[in-house]
Amino acid sequence: MANQAVEIIVETSRCRHVVSILSSESVLAVDCEGIALGVEGPMTLLQICTYSGDVYLFDVQENRELFSEGHLKIVLESNEILKVIHACSYDSAALYHQFGVTLQNVFDTQVADTVLEEHNGRLLVSSLDLLGLCQKYSSSKKVSDYKEQLKIQYSKTDGEFWAKRPLTDEMKSVAEGDVKALIPVFEKQKQFIWKSGLHGKFQERVSETIKYYIDDEVRKHKFKRKFIIVNQIIDSINEKWDTHTVCSDFPEDSDEYEALKRIDYREACIKSPFIDRLKTDSIVSDLKELDDKLSRDEKDYDVKWIPFSLLSSIIDHPNKTVSKLANDVKQKFKNVVLQEIYDKYTIEANLKHLTKCEKDVLRSLNLNGTNNQRFPKHVVRLYWLLREDDINKNCKKLIEMGNGFQLYGGEWFYVKTMSYLRSGAHVPVSFKQSVWRFKRKLDETFGRDVVPPTLVRKICLID
């Protein structure tokens, strides 16, 4: 069970006292827990571990003032204290968008592993989770024995897991383990980075990771860099490998394997018939792997390379065998995720608690009204909340961008959305009001009943 020395901080006065202790430290391990943690997914807990192993759990769900009045913001934004964090992009997004905290002076262990692997010759590096990094850089596994068990619970069956109070001993154990594991990994990685002269590059990449969900230009820059690298590797395959080569000839830990996973099949088709065949083989392999996991009801069915949005894209593949397989797998995937939505959430569920995959599945339902008997009431409610949120976000972008606005979904989305304005449409009143507001703004910008330009959105397969 969790170490009894671990302290849960709720009171502002106690937080200020603990922060005064932490302020004398030069290195702190930091982690965050939440529900679909990110820009909107709420942060509920912040963990900090000192170099000597003292762990504090700050319950920011119960007291949001811990950041401001409790002075946690000062620690996280301090340039004097190094914060060791694993894969900080989502933590950074939640801290910035929800609490106005901008992380400073961070050592990201996932970024460190990527930079070190690139120094050893890799061009595309598949990200390791915290347990993988512990096994690679640390002599002992520090993460909690409950970690995988609880991960399945909060990702598959309990949508508000990290919002539950009081924290159980298992929850404390996982929260504690995730920060205690970081210091040994950091020690080893720090030595390698300094010895290899990689500090400058590492700092640039960490800054990019911190800003990834804060600054759109940073995100575009990273996508462009990865896009160029993927295409360089694909061109190299085209030039150096025999056209009889098959996808399985490339080891799973090779750049060629990674590049074939990441390139869009439409771009592969343009490269050459050889690359097109390799990409098709790669897609089929992944589809069969996911199909097998879904058929055996495995809990870790979410294969990295095939998010739900990508399955929808692959259905349009010109190879009919691939298209049919993708459609079959998509339906199985959809049914599994829908069942999880049934199990995870209640009629009181907050839209911010849903993962991107769950939102994509809800959007695919295409309900015509609120009087739908095929799905539970809480699923129908979430569907309309999501549709209204999508419309409001589109309207906000339209106001910001004017005639430079592009509509995702094109004419079909426009026609479907506007159909809800009919007087007999059984849709929530607030949703219809949002659609009217959106349509008036569209008419003002592009002309009455003119469909705005369509945004062609590519599926991003980078970490």
Coordinates of C-alpha atoms in Angstrom, one line a residue:
M1 CA 0.0 0.0 0.0
A2 CA 1.0 3.7 -0.1
N3 CA 3.7 4.9 2.1
Q4 CA 2.1 6.5 5.2
A5 CA 4.6 9.3 5.0
V6 CA 2.9 10.6 1.9
E7 CA 1.0 13.8 2.8
I8 CA -2.2 15.0 1.1
I9 CA -2.4 18.8 1.0
V10 CA -5.8 20.4 0.9
E11 CA -5.6 23.5 3.2
T12 CA -4.1 26.7 1.7
S13 CA -2.1 27.5 4.8
R14 CA -0.5 24.1 4.9
C15 CA 0.3 24.3 1.2
R16 CA 2.1 27.6 1.7
H17 CA 4.2 26.0 4.5
V18 CA 5.1 23.0 2.3
V19 CA 5.9 25.3 -0.6
S20 CA 8.4 27.1 1.6
I21 CA 10.1 23.8 2.3
L22 CA 10.1 22.8 -1.4
S23 CA 11.5 26.2 -2.4
S24 CA 14.8 25.2 -0.9
E25 CA 15.1 22.2 -3.2
S26 CA 17.1 22.3 -6.5
V27 CA 15.3 19.4 -8.1
L28 CA 11.7 18.2 -7.7
A29 CA 9.8 15.3 -9.4
V30 CA 6.4 16.4 -10.6
D31 CA 3.3 14.6 -12.0
C32 CA -0.4 15.3 -12.5
E33 CA -3.5 13.2 -12.4
G34 CA -6.9 14.0 -13.9
I35 CA -9.7 13.0 -16.1
A36 CA -8.8 12.9 -19.8
L37 CA -6.1 15.3 -18.6
G38 CA -5.2 18.1 -21.1
V39 CA -6.5 21.5 -22.3
E40 CA -10.0 20.8 -21.1
G41 CA -9.7 17.5 -19.2
P42 CA -9.7 18.6 -15.6
M43 CA -6.6 18.2 -13.4
T44 CA -7.5 16.8 -10.0
L45 CA -4.2 16.0 -8.3
L46 CA -0.6 17.4 -8.4
Q47 CA 2.2 15.2 -7.0
I48 CA 5.6 16.5 -6.0
C49 CA 8.5 14.4 -4.7
T50 CA 11.7 15.7 -3.2
Y51 CA 15.2 14.4 -4.0
S52 CA 15.2 12.6 -0.7
G53 CA 11.9 10.9 -1.4
D54 CA 9.3 12.9 0.5
V55 CA 6.0 13.0 -1.5
Y56 CA 3.2 15.5 -1.3
L57 CA -0.1 15.1 -3.0
F58 CA -1.8 18.5 -3.6
D59 CA -5.6 18.0 -4.0
V60 CA -6.3 20.8 -6.5
Q61 CA -9.8 19.5 -7.2
E62 CA -10.8 20.2 -3.6
N63 CA -8.9 23.5 -3.5
R64 CA -8.0 25.3 -6.7
E65 CA -6.5 28.1 -4.7
L66 CA -3.5 25.9 -3.9
F67 CA -1.8 27.2 -7.1
S68 CA -2.3 30.9 -6.4
E69 CA -2.9 31.5 -2.7
G70 CA -1.0 28.3 -1.8
H71 CA 2.0 29.5 -3.9
L72 CA 2.3 26.2 -6.0
K73 CA 2.4 28.4 -9.1
I74 CA 5.7 30.0 -7.8
V75 CA 7.4 26.6 -7.6
L76 CA 6.2 25.4 -11.0
E77 CA 7.2 28.7 -12.7
S78 CA 10.6 29.0 -10.8
N79 CA 13.7 29.0 -12.9
E80 CA 15.7 28.1 -9.8
I81 CA 14.1 24.7 -9.3
L82 CA 14.3 21.9 -11.9
K83 CA 11.1 20.0 -12.3
V84 CA 11.5 16.4 -13.5
I85 CA 8.4 15.4 -15.4
H86 CA 7.5 12.5 -17.7
A87 CA 5.8 13.5 -21.0
C88 CA 4.8 16.9 -19.8
S89 CA 2.7 18.2 -22.8
Y90 CA -0.7 17.2 -21.2
D91 CA 0.4 18.3 -17.8
S92 CA 1.6 21.6 -19.2
A93 CA -1.7 22.1 -21.1
A94 CA -3.8 21.5 -18.1
L95 CA -1.7 23.8 -15.9
Y96 CA -1.7 26.6 -18.4
H97 CA -5.3 26.5 -19.6
Q98 CA -7.0 25.6 -16.3
F99 CA -4.8 27.4 -13.7
G100 CA -2.7 30.0 -15.6
V101 CA 0.5 28.3 -14.8
T102 CA 3.4 28.2 -17.3
L103 CA 5.9 25.5 -16.5
Q104 CA 9.5 26.6 -16.4
N105 CA 12.9 24.8 -16.0
V106 CA 11.7 21.3 -16.9
F107 CA 13.6 18.1 -17.4
D108 CA 11.2 15.8 -19.5
T109 CA 12.3 12.2 -19.2
Q110 CA 10.4 11.1 -22.4
V111 CA 12.1 13.9 -24.4
A112 CA 15.4 13.0 -22.9
D113 CA 15.0 9.4 -24.2
T114 CA 14.1 10.6 -27.6
V115 CA 17.1 13.0 -27.9
L116 CA 19.4 10.3 -26.7
E117 CA 18.1 7.7 -29.2
E118 CA 18.4 10.3 -32.0
H119 CA 22.0 10.9 -30.9
N120 CA 22.6 7.1 -31.3
G121 CA 21.4 7.3 -34.9
R122 CA 17.6 7.0 -34.8
L123 CA 15.5 9.4 -36.8
L124 CA 12.0 8.4 -35.5
V125 CA 11.7 7.3 -31.9
S126 CA 8.6 5.5 -30.5
S127 CA 7.9 7.0 -27.1
L128 CA 8.3 4.8 -24.0
D129 CA 5.9 5.0 -21.1
L130 CA 7.2 5.5 -17.5
L131 CA 7.6 1.8 -16.8
G132 CA 9.6 1.4 -20.0
L133 CA 11.9 4.2 -19.0
C134 CA 12.4 2.7 -15.5
Q135 CA 13.4 -0.6 -17.1
K136 CA 15.8 1.2 -19.5
Y137 CA 17.5 3.7 -17.1
S138 CA 16.8 2.6 -13.5
S139 CA 18.1 -0.3 -11.5
S140 CA 14.7 -0.8 -9.7
K141 CA 11.1 -0.4 -10.7
K142 CA 9.6 2.4 -8.7
V143 CA 6.1 2.6 -10.1
S144 CA 3.2 1.2 -8.1
D145 CA 2.2 -2.4 -8.5
Y146 CA -1.4 -1.1 -8.9
K147 CA -0.5 1.1 -11.8
E148 CA -1.7 -1.1 -14.7
Q149 CA -4.7 -2.3 -12.8
L150 CA -5.9 1.3 -12.0
K151 CA -5.1 2.4 -15.6
I152 CA -7.6 -0.1 -16.9
Q153 CA -10.1 0.9 -14.3
Y154 CA -10.1 4.7 -15.1
S155 CA -9.7 4.3 -18.9
K156 CA -12.2 1.6 -19.4
T157 CA -14.8 1.5 -16.6
D158 CA -14.7 4.5 -14.4
G159 CA -14.8 7.9 -16.2
E160 CA -14.4 10.0 -13.0
F161 CA -11.9 7.8 -11.3
W162 CA -9.3 10.5 -10.4
A163 CA -12.1 12.8 -9.2
K164 CA -13.2 10.4 -6.4
R165 CA -12.6 11.3 -2.8
P166 CA -11.2 10.3 -0.4
L167 CA -8.2 8.9 -2.3
T168 CA -7.9 5.2 -1.7
D169 CA -4.6 3.6 -0.7
E170 CA -4.2 2.2 -4.2
M171 CA -4.7 5.7 -5.7
K172 CA -2.1 7.1 -3.3
S173 CA 0.3 4.3 -4.2
V174 CA 0.1 5.1 -7.9
A175 CA 0.3 8.8 -7.4
E176 CA 3.4 8.3 -5.2
G177 CA 5.0 5.8 -7.5
D178 CA 4.8 8.0 -10.6
V179 CA 6.9 10.7 -9.0
K180 CA 9.3 8.5 -7.0
A181 CA 10.2 6.7 -10.2
L182 CA 11.4 9.8 -11.9
I183 CA 14.5 10.7 -9.9
P184 CA 16.6 7.5 -10.7
V185 CA 15.7 7.9 -14.4
F186 CA 16.6 11.6 -14.4
E187 CA 20.0 10.9 -12.8
K188 CA 21.0 8.4 -15.5
Q189 CA 19.6 10.5 -18.4
K190 CA 21.2 13.7 -17.1
Q191 CA 24.6 12.1 -17.2
F192 CA 24.2 10.8 -20.8
I193 CA 22.9 14.2 -22.1
W194 CA 25.7 16.2 -20.6
K195 CA 28.3 13.7 -21.6
S196 CA 27.0 13.7 -25.2
G197 CA 26.8 17.5 -25.5
L198 CA 23.0 17.4 -26.1
H199 CA 21.9 20.0 -23.5
G200 CA 21.1 22.7 -26.1
K201 CA 19.0 20.4 -28.3
F202 CA 17.3 18.8 -25.3
Q203 CA 16.3 22.2 -23.9
E204 CA 14.8 23.2 -27.3
R205 CA 12.8 20.0 -27.4
V206 CA 11.5 20.4 -23.9
S207 CA 10.4 23.9 -24.6
E208 CA 8.5 22.6 -27.7
T209 CA 6.8 19.9 -25.5
I210 CA 5.8 22.4 -22.9
K211 CA 4.2 24.6 -25.5
Y212 CA 2.7 21.9 -27.7
Y213 CA -0.9 22.4 -26.6
I214 CA -0.4 26.1 -25.9
D215 CA 1.0 27.5 -29.1
D216 CA -0.4 26.4 -32.5
E217 CA 2.8 27.5 -34.3
V218 CA 4.9 25.2 -32.1
R219 CA 2.6 22.3 -32.9
K220 CA 2.8 23.1 -36.6
H221 CA 6.6 23.3 -36.4
K222 CA 6.9 19.9 -34.8
F223 CA 4.5 18.3 -37.4
K224 CA 6.5 19.8 -40.2
R225 CA 9.8 18.5 -38.8
K226 CA 8.4 15.0 -38.4
F227 CA 6.8 15.2 -41.9
I228 CA 10.1 16.0 -43.5
I229 CA 11.9 13.2 -41.6
V230 CA 9.3 10.6 -42.5
N231 CA 9.5 11.6 -46.2
Q232 CA 13.3 11.4 -46.1
I233 CA 13.1 7.8 -44.8
I234 CA 10.4 6.8 -47.2
D235 CA 12.5 8.2 -50.1
S236 CA 15.5 6.2 -48.8
I237 CA 13.4 3.0 -48.8
N238 CA 12.4 3.8 -52.4
E239 CA 16.0 4.2 -53.5
K240 CA 17.9 1.6 -51.4
W241 CA 15.5 -1.4 -51.0
D242 CA 14.6 -4.0 -53.5
T243 CA 11.1 -3.8 -54.8
H244 CA 10.5 -7.4 -53.6
T245 CA 10.9 -6.2 -50.0
V246 CA 7.9 -6.8 -47.7
C247 CA 6.9 -4.8 -44.7
S248 CA 7.9 -7.6 -42.3
D249 CA 11.5 -7.3 -43.5
F250 CA 11.9 -4.1 -41.4
P251 CA 12.5 -4.6 -37.6
E252 CA 9.9 -3.0 -35.4
D253 CA 12.6 -0.8 -33.8
S254 CA 13.8 0.6 -37.2
D255 CA 13.2 4.0 -38.7
E256 CA 11.8 2.4 -41.8
Y257 CA 9.1 0.6 -39.8
E258 CA 8.2 3.8 -38.0
A259 CA 8.1 5.8 -41.2
L260 CA 5.8 3.3 -42.9
K261 CA 3.4 3.6 -39.9
R262 CA 3.4 7.4 -40.0
I263 CA 3.1 8.2 -43.6
D264 CA -0.5 8.8 -44.9
Y265 CA -1.6 6.1 -47.3
R266 CA -2.5 8.8 -49.9
E267 CA 1.0 10.2 -49.8
A268 CA 2.5 6.7 -50.0
C269 CA 0.4 6.1 -53.2
I270 CA 2.1 9.2 -54.8
K271 CA 5.6 8.1 -53.8
S272 CA 5.7 4.9 -55.9
P273 CA 3.8 1.5 -56.4
F274 CA 6.5 -0.1 -54.2
I275 CA 5.9 2.3 -51.2
D276 CA 2.1 2.1 -51.8
R277 CA 2.3 -1.7 -51.4
L278 CA 4.5 -1.5 -48.3
K279 CA 2.1 1.0 -46.7
T280 CA -0.9 -1.1 -47.6
D281 CA 0.8 -4.1 -46.0
S282 CA 1.5 -2.1 -42.9
I283 CA -2.1 -1.0 -42.6
V284 CA -3.4 -4.5 -43.0
S285 CA -1.0 -5.8 -40.4
D286 CA -2.2 -3.2 -37.9
L287 CA -5.9 -3.8 -38.7
K288 CA -5.5 -7.5 -38.1
E289 CA -3.7 -6.9 -34.8
L290 CA -6.4 -4.6 -33.6
D291 CA -9.1 -6.9 -34.9
D292 CA -7.5 -9.8 -33.0
K293 CA -7.4 -7.7 -29.8
L294 CA -11.0 -6.7 -30.1
S295 CA -12.1 -10.2 -30.8
R296 CA -10.3 -11.5 -27.7
D297 CA -11.8 -8.6 -25.6
E298 CA -8.3 -7.4 -24.6
K299 CA -8.3 -4.2 -22.5
D300 CA -5.3 -2.7 -24.3
Y301 CA -7.0 -2.7 -27.7
D302 CA -6.2 0.9 -28.6
V303 CA -3.3 0.3 -30.9
K304 CA -1.1 3.4 -31.2
W305 CA -1.2 3.6 -35.0
I306 CA -4.9 3.2 -35.4
P307 CA -7.0 5.8 -33.5
F308 CA -10.7 5.8 -34.4
S309 CA -10.3 8.9 -36.6
L310 CA -7.7 7.0 -38.7
L311 CA -10.0 4.0 -39.2
S312 CA -12.6 6.4 -40.7
S313 CA -10.0 7.6 -43.1
I314 CA -8.8 4.1 -44.1
I315 CA -12.3 3.1 -45.1
D316 CA -11.8 5.3 -48.2
H317 CA -8.7 3.3 -49.2
P318 CA -8.8 2.4 -52.9
N319 CA -7.9 -1.3 -52.1
K320 CA -11.4 -2.8 -51.5
T321 CA -10.0 -5.5 -49.2
V322 CA -8.3 -3.0 -47.0
S323 CA -11.4 -0.8 -47.0
K324 CA -13.7 -3.6 -46.0
L325 CA -11.3 -4.8 -43.2
A326 CA -11.1 -1.2 -41.9
N327 CA -14.9 -0.9 -41.9
D328 CA -15.3 -4.2 -40.1
V329 CA -12.7 -3.3 -37.5
K330 CA -14.1 0.2 -37.1
Q331 CA -17.6 -1.2 -36.3
K332 CA -16.1 -3.5 -33.6
F333 CA -14.0 -0.7 -32.2
K334 CA -17.0 1.6 -32.2
N335 CA -19.1 -1.0 -30.3
V336 CA -16.4 -1.6 -27.7
V337 CA -15.9 2.2 -27.1
L338 CA -19.6 2.7 -26.9
Q339 CA -19.9 0.0 -24.3
E340 CA -17.2 1.7 -22.3
I341 CA -19.1 5.0 -22.6
Y342 CA -22.2 3.2 -21.2
D343 CA -20.1 1.9 -18.3
K344 CA -17.9 4.8 -17.5
Y345 CA -20.4 7.7 -17.4
T346 CA -23.7 8.7 -15.9
I347 CA -26.4 11.2 -16.7
E348 CA -24.4 13.8 -14.8
A349 CA -21.2 13.3 -16.8
N350 CA -19.2 16.3 -17.9
L351 CA -18.3 16.5 -21.6
K352 CA -14.7 17.5 -20.6
H353 CA -14.3 14.1 -19.1
L354 CA -14.4 12.3 -22.4
T355 CA -11.3 11.2 -24.3
K356 CA -10.7 12.2 -27.9
C357 CA -11.5 8.7 -29.0
E358 CA -14.8 8.7 -27.1
K359 CA -15.8 12.0 -28.7
D360 CA -14.9 10.7 -32.2
V361 CA -17.1 7.7 -31.6
L362 CA -20.0 9.8 -30.3
R363 CA -19.8 12.0 -33.4
S364 CA -20.1 9.0 -35.6
L365 CA -23.6 8.1 -34.2
N366 CA -25.2 10.9 -36.3
L367 CA -28.4 11.1 -34.2
N368 CA -31.4 12.9 -35.7
G369 CA -33.1 13.9 -32.5
T370 CA -33.3 13.5 -28.7
N371 CA -36.0 10.9 -28.9
N372 CA -33.6 8.1 -29.7
Q373 CA -34.3 4.7 -28.2
R374 CA -31.2 2.9 -29.5
F375 CA -28.9 4.4 -26.9
P376 CA -29.1 5.1 -23.1
K377 CA -30.2 8.6 -22.1
H378 CA -26.8 9.6 -20.8
V379 CA -25.2 8.7 -24.2
V380 CA -27.8 10.8 -26.1
R381 CA -27.2 13.7 -23.7
L382 CA -23.4 13.5 -24.2
Y383 CA -23.9 13.4 -28.0
W384 CA -25.9 16.6 -28.1
L385 CA -23.6 18.4 -25.7
L386 CA -20.7 17.4 -27.9
R387 CA -22.4 18.6 -31.1
E388 CA -23.3 21.9 -29.5
D389 CA -19.7 22.3 -28.3
D390 CA -18.4 21.6 -31.8
I391 CA -20.7 24.3 -33.3
N392 CA -19.7 26.8 -30.7
K393 CA -16.0 26.2 -31.3
N394 CA -16.5 26.5 -35.0
C395 CA -18.4 29.8 -34.5
K396 CA -15.6 31.1 -32.3
K397 CA -13.0 30.3 -35.0
L398 CA -15.2 31.9 -37.6
I399 CA -15.4 35.1 -35.6
E400 CA -11.6 35.0 -35.1
M401 CA -10.6 34.2 -38.7
G402 CA -13.4 35.8 -40.8
N403 CA -13.3 34.8 -44.4
G404 CA -10.2 32.8 -43.8
F405 CA -12.3 30.3 -41.9
Q406 CA -12.5 26.7 -43.1
L407 CA -15.2 24.2 -42.1
Y408 CA -14.1 20.7 -41.2
G409 CA -16.6 18.2 -42.7
G410 CA -17.4 20.3 -45.7
E411 CA -20.8 20.4 -47.5
W412 CA -22.2 17.3 -45.8
F413 CA -21.5 18.7 -42.3
Y414 CA -23.0 22.0 -43.3
V415 CA -26.2 20.5 -44.8
K416 CA -26.6 18.1 -41.8
T417 CA -26.1 20.9 -39.3
M418 CA -28.5 23.3 -40.9
S419 CA -31.2 20.6 -41.2
Y420 CA -31.6 20.9 -37.4
L421 CA -33.0 24.4 -37.9
R422 CA -36.3 22.9 -39.2
S423 CA -39.1 23.7 -36.8
G424 CA -40.0 20.1 -36.3
A425 CA -36.4 18.9 -35.4
H426 CA -36.4 17.3 -31.9
V427 CA -33.1 18.7 -30.8
P428 CA -32.1 20.6 -27.6
V429 CA -33.1 24.2 -27.6
S430 CA -29.6 25.4 -26.7
F431 CA -28.2 23.4 -29.6
K432 CA -30.6 24.9 -32.1
Q433 CA -29.8 28.4 -30.8
S434 CA -26.1 27.7 -31.3
V435 CA -26.7 26.5 -34.9
W436 CA -28.7 29.7 -35.6
R437 CA -25.9 31.8 -34.3
F438 CA -23.4 30.0 -36.4
K439 CA -25.5 30.2 -39.5
R440 CA -26.0 34.0 -39.1
K441 CA -22.3 34.5 -38.8
L442 CA -21.6 32.3 -41.8
D443 CA -24.1 34.2 -43.9
E444 CA -22.6 37.5 -42.9
T445 CA -19.1 36.2 -43.8
F446 CA -19.6 34.2 -47.0
G447 CA -23.1 35.1 -48.2
R448 CA -26.5 33.6 -47.6
D449 CA -26.6 29.8 -47.6
V450 CA -23.0 29.6 -49.1
V451 CA -21.1 26.6 -47.9
P452 CA -17.7 27.8 -46.5
P453 CA -14.4 26.4 -47.8
T454 CA -13.6 22.9 -46.5
L455 CA -10.7 22.2 -44.2
V456 CA -8.8 19.1 -45.3
R457 CA -7.4 17.7 -42.0
K458 CA -4.6 15.1 -42.1
I459 CA -4.4 12.5 -39.4
C460 CA -1.4 13.2 -37.3
L461 CA 0.5 10.0 -36.4
I462 CA 3.4 11.6 -34.4
D463 CA 3.9 11.2 -30.7

